[in-house]
Amino acid sequence: MVAQGPRRTIQQVVGVVVLAVAVTAFLSVAAVRHGFFDLKVYYGALTWWVHDGGEIYDFLKPGTQYGFTYPPFAALVMLPMAYLPWWAAIAVSVAASVVVTAVLFWWLIDPVSRRSGWTRWFALAVALCLAAAYEPMRETVNFGQVNMLLLFLVAIDLLRLLPAGNRWAGVGIGLATAIKLTPGIFIVYLLVTRRWRAAVTSMATAASVTLLAAALFPDASREFWTEALWNTGRVGELAFVSNQSLRGVVARLNPEHPSTLAWLALVLATLALWAWRSRAAVAAGDEATGLALTGAVMCLVSPVTWVHHLVWLLPALILLVDNGMAAPAGSRRRRVLLGAAIVGYGFLISRIVWAWEKDFTGLDGFLGSNTYVWISLALLAFLPIRHWGDPGRSNRRRATPAGSAAEASGVPQLDQPDRRSPAGQRHRIGRPLTVR
């Protein structure tokens, strides 16, 4: 008779293989092939700049209006690409996205696996298969985009360095901001939640590497900061259905004359909600939820959030599962949270917004063409905040019969948040909820 352990391993291996085959079949039907379009823009611009003597921001991909839109420091980081053959640039782009995704998922999913009694490698393998079907992820890979690399840099700070009280916390956010300006919202997050040292570190890092790029490439830097940054025509149409931001919602209501005032009002209200919830998350010691909330608000308030940018919602979806699994088995809370995660994920693999690509008028167009925006708003407003218990209370509870019963049940004890100053609080990410 086969031992239970080996039998379980065989079943899990078969399960992962079956899931991988199913995802591959799904992608063969659902995935749109973009031929590494954005990577071709980067590669072409760098080649034009390094080998042909042109200015990097003067380059436009032949037959398109698209050029290099990132700051000069991003050009410095990508510079080795100009010396690689095209196939090698593709290989590096895909491999980098896969590796950082695997590491990020391990950080977020491993605590859930340990608490839930899942085999850890199996949980990670299933998550990576599901991520491959996730439209923003497959768009990131098919376009050759840098989204996952930026998310990883931010996550290093918020999930590893900041909880450990590391003095280098903020460097990842600063580098991400210097590569692409939109992660700068995480500097605001550090300021809003009063982590002054990390905020100063992130700002100093972004400024330092930006000045380094300016010293190395003065002409390119001058052109970017005075011209290319302000040329919004280089990024595409605001009303295009792929723009799943609040600006896109407003633009689709009136593509010819979108209301800037209405957009600003929505942005201010959204930022107020985000600031309130982010401060609550940090007060509770829940840095992972702070990451998730800020990723969601970044997608909402950015003027342009293409579908592939929505990889920033992945932490929120994973945390929905985390919170659902932490709820008592059979409880309404578990059903609601896991159901929400399934529904959100289902929409985000479905390409549903593209059904209104040509015509987003009417009520159905308003609701359907902005589906991903509604998901981002729901995650921002309703993603649960996990509360860490006070260690003294926890130790005292263990000595009581009620504490013993709770320990035996394996149910997370959701105590009141630690009320100490966030600046002095050590944020614990290794175990998302206190399990006794």
Coordinates of C-alpha atoms in Angstrom, one line a residue:
M1 CA 0.0 0.0 0.0
V2 CA 1.3 3.4 -0.9
A3 CA 2.1 5.7 2.0
Q4 CA -0.1 8.7 2.6
G5 CA 2.7 11.2 2.1
P6 CA 3.8 9.9 -1.3
R7 CA 0.2 9.4 -2.5
R8 CA -0.6 13.0 -1.6
T9 CA 2.5 14.2 -3.4
I10 CA 1.6 12.3 -6.5
Q11 CA -2.0 13.6 -6.4
Q12 CA -0.7 17.2 -6.1
V13 CA 1.8 16.8 -8.9
V14 CA -1.0 15.5 -11.1
G15 CA -3.3 18.3 -10.0
V16 CA -0.7 20.9 -10.9
V17 CA -0.1 19.3 -14.3
V18 CA -3.8 19.2 -15.1
L19 CA -4.2 22.8 -14.0
A20 CA -1.2 23.9 -16.1
V21 CA -2.7 22.1 -19.2
A22 CA -6.1 23.7 -18.6
V23 CA -4.5 27.2 -18.2
T24 CA -2.5 26.6 -21.4
A25 CA -5.7 25.6 -23.3
F26 CA -7.5 28.7 -21.9
L27 CA -4.6 31.0 -23.0
S28 CA -4.6 29.5 -26.5
V29 CA -8.2 30.7 -26.8
A30 CA -8.4 33.8 -24.6
A31 CA -4.9 35.4 -24.7
V32 CA -4.2 38.1 -27.2
R33 CA -0.7 38.0 -28.7
H34 CA 0.9 41.4 -28.6
G35 CA 4.3 40.3 -29.9
F36 CA 6.2 42.0 -27.1
F37 CA 5.0 45.4 -28.4
D38 CA 6.2 47.5 -25.5
L39 CA 9.5 45.6 -25.3
K40 CA 10.0 46.4 -29.0
V41 CA 9.5 50.1 -28.2
Y42 CA 12.2 49.9 -25.4
Y43 CA 14.5 47.9 -27.5
G44 CA 14.1 50.1 -30.6
A45 CA 14.5 53.3 -28.6
L46 CA 17.7 52.1 -26.9
T47 CA 19.1 50.8 -30.1
W48 CA 18.4 54.1 -31.8
W49 CA 20.0 55.9 -28.9
V50 CA 23.1 53.8 -28.4
H51 CA 23.9 52.6 -31.9
D52 CA 22.3 55.1 -34.3
G53 CA 23.1 58.4 -32.5
G54 CA 19.5 59.5 -32.0
E55 CA 17.9 61.0 -28.9
I56 CA 16.0 58.3 -27.0
Y57 CA 12.8 60.5 -26.6
D58 CA 12.7 61.3 -30.4
F59 CA 12.2 57.6 -31.2
L60 CA 8.8 56.4 -32.3
K61 CA 8.1 52.8 -33.1
P62 CA 7.6 52.7 -36.9
G63 CA 4.0 53.1 -37.9
T64 CA 2.9 54.1 -34.4
Q65 CA 2.8 57.1 -32.1
Y66 CA 4.5 55.2 -29.3
G67 CA 7.9 56.1 -28.0
F68 CA 10.0 55.7 -24.8
T69 CA 8.0 57.3 -22.0
Y70 CA 9.9 56.4 -18.9
P71 CA 12.4 58.7 -17.0
P72 CA 16.1 58.6 -18.0
F73 CA 17.0 56.4 -15.0
A74 CA 14.8 53.7 -16.6
A75 CA 16.9 54.1 -19.8
L76 CA 20.0 53.6 -17.7
V77 CA 18.6 50.5 -16.1
M78 CA 17.5 49.1 -19.5
L79 CA 20.7 50.1 -21.2
P80 CA 22.2 46.5 -21.4
M81 CA 19.2 45.6 -23.6
A82 CA 20.8 47.6 -26.4
Y83 CA 23.7 45.1 -26.5
L84 CA 21.5 41.9 -26.6
P85 CA 20.0 40.2 -29.6
W86 CA 16.2 40.5 -29.7
W87 CA 15.5 36.9 -28.7
A88 CA 17.7 37.4 -25.6
A89 CA 15.9 40.6 -24.6
I90 CA 12.6 38.6 -24.8
A91 CA 14.1 35.8 -22.7
V92 CA 15.4 38.2 -20.0
S93 CA 12.0 40.1 -19.9
V94 CA 9.9 36.9 -19.5
A95 CA 12.3 35.3 -17.0
A96 CA 12.6 38.4 -14.8
S97 CA 8.8 38.7 -14.6
V98 CA 8.4 35.0 -13.7
V99 CA 11.1 35.0 -11.1
V100 CA 9.9 38.1 -9.2
T101 CA 6.3 36.9 -9.4
A102 CA 7.3 33.6 -7.8
V103 CA 9.2 35.3 -5.0
L104 CA 6.4 37.8 -4.3
F105 CA 3.7 35.0 -4.3
W106 CA 5.9 33.1 -1.9
W107 CA 6.0 36.0 0.5
L108 CA 2.2 36.4 0.3
I109 CA 1.0 32.9 0.0
D110 CA 3.4 30.9 2.3
P111 CA 1.8 32.3 5.5
V112 CA -1.6 31.2 4.2
S113 CA -0.3 27.8 3.4
R114 CA 1.2 27.2 6.8
R115 CA -1.9 28.4 8.6
S116 CA -4.2 26.4 6.4
G117 CA -2.1 23.2 6.4
W118 CA -1.5 23.3 2.6
T119 CA 1.6 21.8 1.1
R120 CA 3.6 25.0 0.5
W121 CA 5.1 24.2 -2.9
F122 CA 1.7 23.0 -4.1
A123 CA 0.0 26.3 -3.1
L124 CA 2.7 28.3 -4.8
A125 CA 2.4 26.2 -8.0
V126 CA -1.4 26.5 -8.1
A127 CA -1.1 30.3 -7.6
L128 CA 1.4 30.7 -10.4
C129 CA -0.8 28.7 -12.8
L130 CA -3.8 30.9 -11.9
A131 CA -1.6 34.0 -12.3
A132 CA -0.7 32.9 -15.8
A133 CA -4.4 33.1 -16.8
Y134 CA -4.9 36.5 -15.1
E135 CA -5.3 39.0 -17.9
P136 CA -3.1 41.8 -16.5
M137 CA -0.3 39.3 -15.9
R138 CA -0.5 37.7 -19.4
E139 CA -0.7 41.2 -20.9
T140 CA 2.4 42.2 -18.9
V141 CA 4.3 39.2 -20.3
N142 CA 2.9 39.5 -23.9
F143 CA 3.7 43.3 -24.0
G144 CA 7.1 42.8 -22.4
Q145 CA 6.2 45.3 -19.6
V146 CA 8.0 46.1 -16.4
N147 CA 5.0 46.1 -14.0
M148 CA 5.9 43.0 -11.9
L149 CA 9.5 44.2 -11.5
L150 CA 8.2 47.5 -10.1
L151 CA 5.7 45.7 -7.8
F152 CA 8.5 43.5 -6.6
L153 CA 10.8 46.5 -5.7
V154 CA 7.9 48.1 -3.7
A155 CA 7.1 44.8 -2.0
I156 CA 10.8 44.4 -0.9
D157 CA 10.3 47.5 1.2
L158 CA 6.8 47.0 2.5
L159 CA 6.9 43.2 3.1
R160 CA 10.5 42.7 4.1
L161 CA 12.5 45.7 5.0
L162 CA 10.0 47.9 6.7
P163 CA 8.5 45.2 9.0
A164 CA 12.0 44.3 10.1
G165 CA 12.9 47.9 10.9
N166 CA 15.7 47.9 8.3
R167 CA 17.3 51.2 7.8
W168 CA 17.3 50.7 4.0
A169 CA 13.5 50.5 3.9
G170 CA 12.4 53.0 1.2
V171 CA 15.2 52.2 -1.3
G172 CA 13.0 49.9 -3.4
I173 CA 10.1 52.4 -3.6
G174 CA 12.6 55.2 -4.6
L175 CA 14.1 53.0 -7.4
A176 CA 10.6 52.1 -8.6
T177 CA 9.6 55.8 -8.7
A178 CA 12.7 56.8 -10.6
I179 CA 12.0 54.0 -13.2
K180 CA 8.4 54.9 -13.6
L181 CA 6.7 57.9 -11.8
T182 CA 3.5 56.2 -10.8
P183 CA 4.9 54.2 -7.9
G184 CA 5.6 57.5 -6.3
I185 CA 2.2 57.0 -4.6
F186 CA 4.0 54.7 -2.2
I187 CA 6.2 57.6 -1.0
V188 CA 2.9 59.4 -0.3
Y189 CA 1.8 56.2 1.5
L190 CA 4.8 56.4 3.8
L191 CA 4.2 60.0 4.5
V192 CA 0.5 59.5 5.2
T193 CA 1.3 56.6 7.6
R194 CA 4.1 58.6 9.2
R195 CA 7.0 56.4 8.5
W196 CA 9.2 59.4 8.1
R197 CA 12.6 57.7 7.8
A198 CA 11.5 55.3 5.1
A199 CA 9.8 58.2 3.3
V200 CA 13.0 60.3 3.4
T201 CA 15.0 57.3 2.2
S202 CA 12.7 56.7 -0.7
M203 CA 12.7 60.4 -1.8
A204 CA 16.5 60.6 -1.4
T205 CA 16.9 57.4 -3.4
A206 CA 14.6 58.6 -6.2
A207 CA 16.4 62.0 -6.3
S208 CA 19.9 60.5 -6.2
V209 CA 19.4 58.1 -9.1
T210 CA 17.5 60.7 -11.1
L211 CA 20.4 63.1 -10.7
L212 CA 22.8 60.3 -11.6
A213 CA 20.9 59.8 -14.9
A214 CA 20.9 63.5 -15.5
A215 CA 24.7 63.7 -15.0
L216 CA 25.2 60.8 -17.4
F217 CA 22.6 61.8 -20.0
P218 CA 22.0 65.5 -19.7
D219 CA 20.4 65.9 -23.1
A220 CA 17.9 63.1 -22.6
S221 CA 17.1 64.3 -19.1
R222 CA 16.4 67.8 -20.2
E223 CA 14.2 66.5 -23.0
F224 CA 12.2 64.2 -20.7
W225 CA 11.5 66.6 -17.9
T226 CA 10.7 69.6 -20.2
E227 CA 9.0 67.9 -23.2
A228 CA 8.4 64.2 -23.3
L229 CA 6.8 64.0 -19.8
W230 CA 4.1 66.5 -20.8
N231 CA 3.4 64.9 -24.2
T232 CA 0.3 62.9 -23.3
G233 CA -0.3 61.9 -26.9
R234 CA 2.6 59.4 -26.6
V235 CA 0.6 57.2 -24.2
G236 CA -2.7 56.7 -26.1
E237 CA -6.3 57.8 -25.9
L238 CA -7.8 58.3 -22.5
A239 CA -11.2 56.9 -23.5
F240 CA -9.7 53.7 -24.8
V241 CA -11.4 50.8 -23.0
S242 CA -8.0 49.5 -21.8
N243 CA -7.7 52.6 -19.6
Q244 CA -9.2 51.2 -16.4
S245 CA -8.7 54.3 -14.2
L246 CA -11.1 56.9 -12.9
R247 CA -9.8 59.2 -15.7
G248 CA -10.8 56.5 -18.2
V249 CA -14.3 56.3 -16.7
V250 CA -14.8 60.1 -17.0
A251 CA -13.3 60.1 -20.5
R252 CA -15.7 57.4 -21.7
L253 CA -18.6 59.4 -20.6
N254 CA -17.7 62.2 -23.0
P255 CA -14.6 61.3 -25.1
E256 CA -14.6 64.6 -26.9
H257 CA -14.7 66.8 -23.8
P258 CA -13.9 64.7 -20.6
S259 CA -14.5 66.7 -17.5
T260 CA -11.3 67.4 -15.6
L261 CA -13.3 68.8 -12.7
A262 CA -15.3 65.6 -12.3
W263 CA -12.1 63.5 -12.5
L264 CA -10.4 65.6 -9.8
A265 CA -13.4 65.3 -7.5
L266 CA -13.3 61.5 -7.9
V267 CA -9.6 61.4 -7.3
L268 CA -9.8 63.5 -4.1
A269 CA -12.6 61.3 -2.7
T270 CA -10.7 58.2 -3.6
L271 CA -7.5 59.4 -2.0
A272 CA -9.3 60.4 1.2
L273 CA -10.7 56.8 1.5
W274 CA -7.3 55.4 0.8
A275 CA -5.6 57.5 3.3
W276 CA -8.1 56.6 6.0
R277 CA -7.9 52.9 5.3
S278 CA -4.1 52.9 4.9
R279 CA -3.6 54.5 8.3
A280 CA -5.9 52.0 9.8
A281 CA -4.0 49.1 8.2
V282 CA -0.6 50.4 9.5
A283 CA -2.1 51.1 13.0
A284 CA -3.1 47.4 13.0
G285 CA 0.3 46.3 11.9
D286 CA -1.0 45.0 8.5
E287 CA 1.7 46.2 6.0
A288 CA 0.6 43.7 3.4
T289 CA -2.9 45.3 3.2
G290 CA -1.3 48.7 3.1
L291 CA 0.6 47.5 0.0
A292 CA -2.6 46.1 -1.5
L293 CA -4.7 49.3 -0.8
T294 CA -2.0 51.6 -2.3
G295 CA -1.6 49.4 -5.4
A296 CA -5.4 49.7 -5.9
V297 CA -5.5 53.4 -5.4
M298 CA -2.6 53.9 -7.8
C299 CA -4.5 52.1 -10.5
L300 CA -7.6 54.3 -9.8
V301 CA -6.0 57.8 -9.6
S302 CA -3.4 57.4 -12.4
P303 CA -4.6 59.2 -15.5
V304 CA -3.8 56.1 -17.5
T305 CA -4.0 52.6 -16.2
W306 CA -3.8 50.1 -19.0
V307 CA -5.1 46.6 -18.2
H308 CA -1.6 45.3 -17.8
H309 CA -1.0 47.7 -14.9
L310 CA -3.7 45.9 -12.9
V311 CA -1.1 43.4 -11.7
W312 CA -1.0 45.8 -8.8
L313 CA -4.3 44.2 -7.7
L314 CA -2.7 40.8 -7.2
P315 CA -1.8 41.4 -3.5
A316 CA -5.4 42.4 -2.8
L317 CA -6.8 39.3 -4.4
I318 CA -4.4 37.1 -2.5
L319 CA -5.2 38.8 0.7
L320 CA -8.9 38.2 0.1
V321 CA -8.1 34.5 0.0
D322 CA -5.9 34.9 3.1
N323 CA -8.7 36.6 5.1
G324 CA -11.3 34.0 3.8
M325 CA -9.2 31.1 4.9
A326 CA -8.6 32.7 8.3
A327 CA -12.3 32.9 9.0
P328 CA -14.0 29.9 10.7
A329 CA -14.8 27.0 8.4
G330 CA -18.4 27.2 7.1
S331 CA -18.8 30.8 8.3
R332 CA -20.6 33.4 6.2
R333 CA -17.5 35.6 6.4
R334 CA -15.4 32.8 4.7
R335 CA -18.0 32.3 2.0
V336 CA -18.2 36.0 1.3
L337 CA -14.5 36.6 1.1
L338 CA -13.6 33.6 -0.9
G339 CA -16.6 34.2 -3.2
A340 CA -15.4 37.8 -3.7
A341 CA -11.9 36.6 -4.6
I342 CA -13.3 34.1 -7.1
V343 CA -15.7 36.6 -8.7
G344 CA -13.0 39.3 -8.9
Y345 CA -10.4 36.9 -10.4
G346 CA -13.1 35.5 -12.8
F347 CA -13.8 39.0 -14.2
L348 CA -10.1 39.7 -14.4
I349 CA -9.3 36.7 -16.6
S350 CA -12.4 37.2 -18.8
R351 CA -11.4 40.2 -21.0
I352 CA -15.0 41.4 -20.3
V353 CA -14.2 45.1 -20.8
W354 CA -13.3 44.4 -24.4
A355 CA -16.9 43.6 -25.3
W356 CA -17.4 47.4 -25.2
E357 CA -14.2 48.3 -27.1
K358 CA -16.1 49.9 -30.0
D359 CA -19.1 51.2 -28.2
F360 CA -19.2 52.0 -24.5
T361 CA -22.3 54.2 -24.6
G362 CA -25.5 53.5 -22.5
L363 CA -25.9 52.0 -19.1
D364 CA -24.4 48.6 -20.1
G365 CA -21.4 50.4 -21.6
F366 CA -20.9 52.4 -18.5
L367 CA -21.1 49.4 -16.2
G368 CA -19.3 46.9 -18.5
S369 CA -16.5 48.9 -20.0
N370 CA -15.4 50.0 -16.5
T371 CA -15.6 46.5 -14.8
Y372 CA -12.0 46.5 -13.7
V373 CA -12.4 50.0 -12.2
W374 CA -15.3 48.8 -10.1
I375 CA -13.2 45.8 -8.9
S376 CA -10.4 48.2 -7.9
L377 CA -12.8 50.4 -6.0
A378 CA -14.4 47.4 -4.2
L379 CA -10.9 46.2 -3.1
L380 CA -10.0 49.7 -1.9
A381 CA -13.2 50.1 0.1
F382 CA -13.8 46.6 1.5
L383 CA -10.5 44.6 1.6
P384 CA -10.4 43.5 5.3
I385 CA -7.7 44.8 7.6
R386 CA -6.0 42.1 9.7
H387 CA -5.5 43.1 13.4
W388 CA -2.5 41.9 15.3
G389 CA -3.0 41.0 18.9
D390 CA -1.2 42.6 21.8
P391 CA 1.5 40.0 22.9
G392 CA 0.7 40.6 26.6
R393 CA -3.0 39.9 26.1
S394 CA -2.1 36.9 24.0
N395 CA 0.1 35.4 26.7
R396 CA -2.6 36.1 29.4
R397 CA -5.2 34.5 27.2
R398 CA -3.2 31.3 26.9
A399 CA -3.5 30.8 30.6
T400 CA -7.3 31.0 30.5
P401 CA -9.7 28.2 29.6
A402 CA -11.1 30.4 26.8
G403 CA -7.6 30.9 25.4
S404 CA -7.0 27.1 25.5
A405 CA -10.2 26.5 23.6
A406 CA -9.3 29.1 21.0
E407 CA -5.9 27.6 20.6
A408 CA -7.4 24.1 20.1
S409 CA -9.8 25.4 17.5
G410 CA -7.1 27.0 15.4
V411 CA -9.3 30.1 14.8
P412 CA -7.4 33.4 14.4
Q413 CA -7.9 35.7 17.4
L414 CA -8.6 39.1 16.0
D415 CA -7.6 41.4 18.8
Q416 CA -7.7 45.2 18.8
P417 CA -5.0 46.9 16.9
D418 CA -1.7 47.9 18.5
R419 CA -2.2 51.6 19.3
R420 CA 1.5 52.4 19.5
S421 CA 2.8 55.0 17.1
P422 CA 3.2 53.5 13.6
A423 CA 6.8 54.9 13.5
G424 CA 7.8 52.9 16.5
Q425 CA 5.7 49.8 15.8
R426 CA 7.2 46.7 14.3
H427 CA 5.0 45.4 11.6
R428 CA 4.8 41.7 11.4
I429 CA 4.1 40.2 8.0
G430 CA 5.4 36.6 8.5
R431 CA 2.1 35.4 10.0
P432 CA -0.8 37.4 8.6
L433 CA -3.1 36.7 11.5
T434 CA -2.4 35.6 15.0
V435 CA -3.1 31.9 15.1
R436 CA -3.0 30.1 18.5

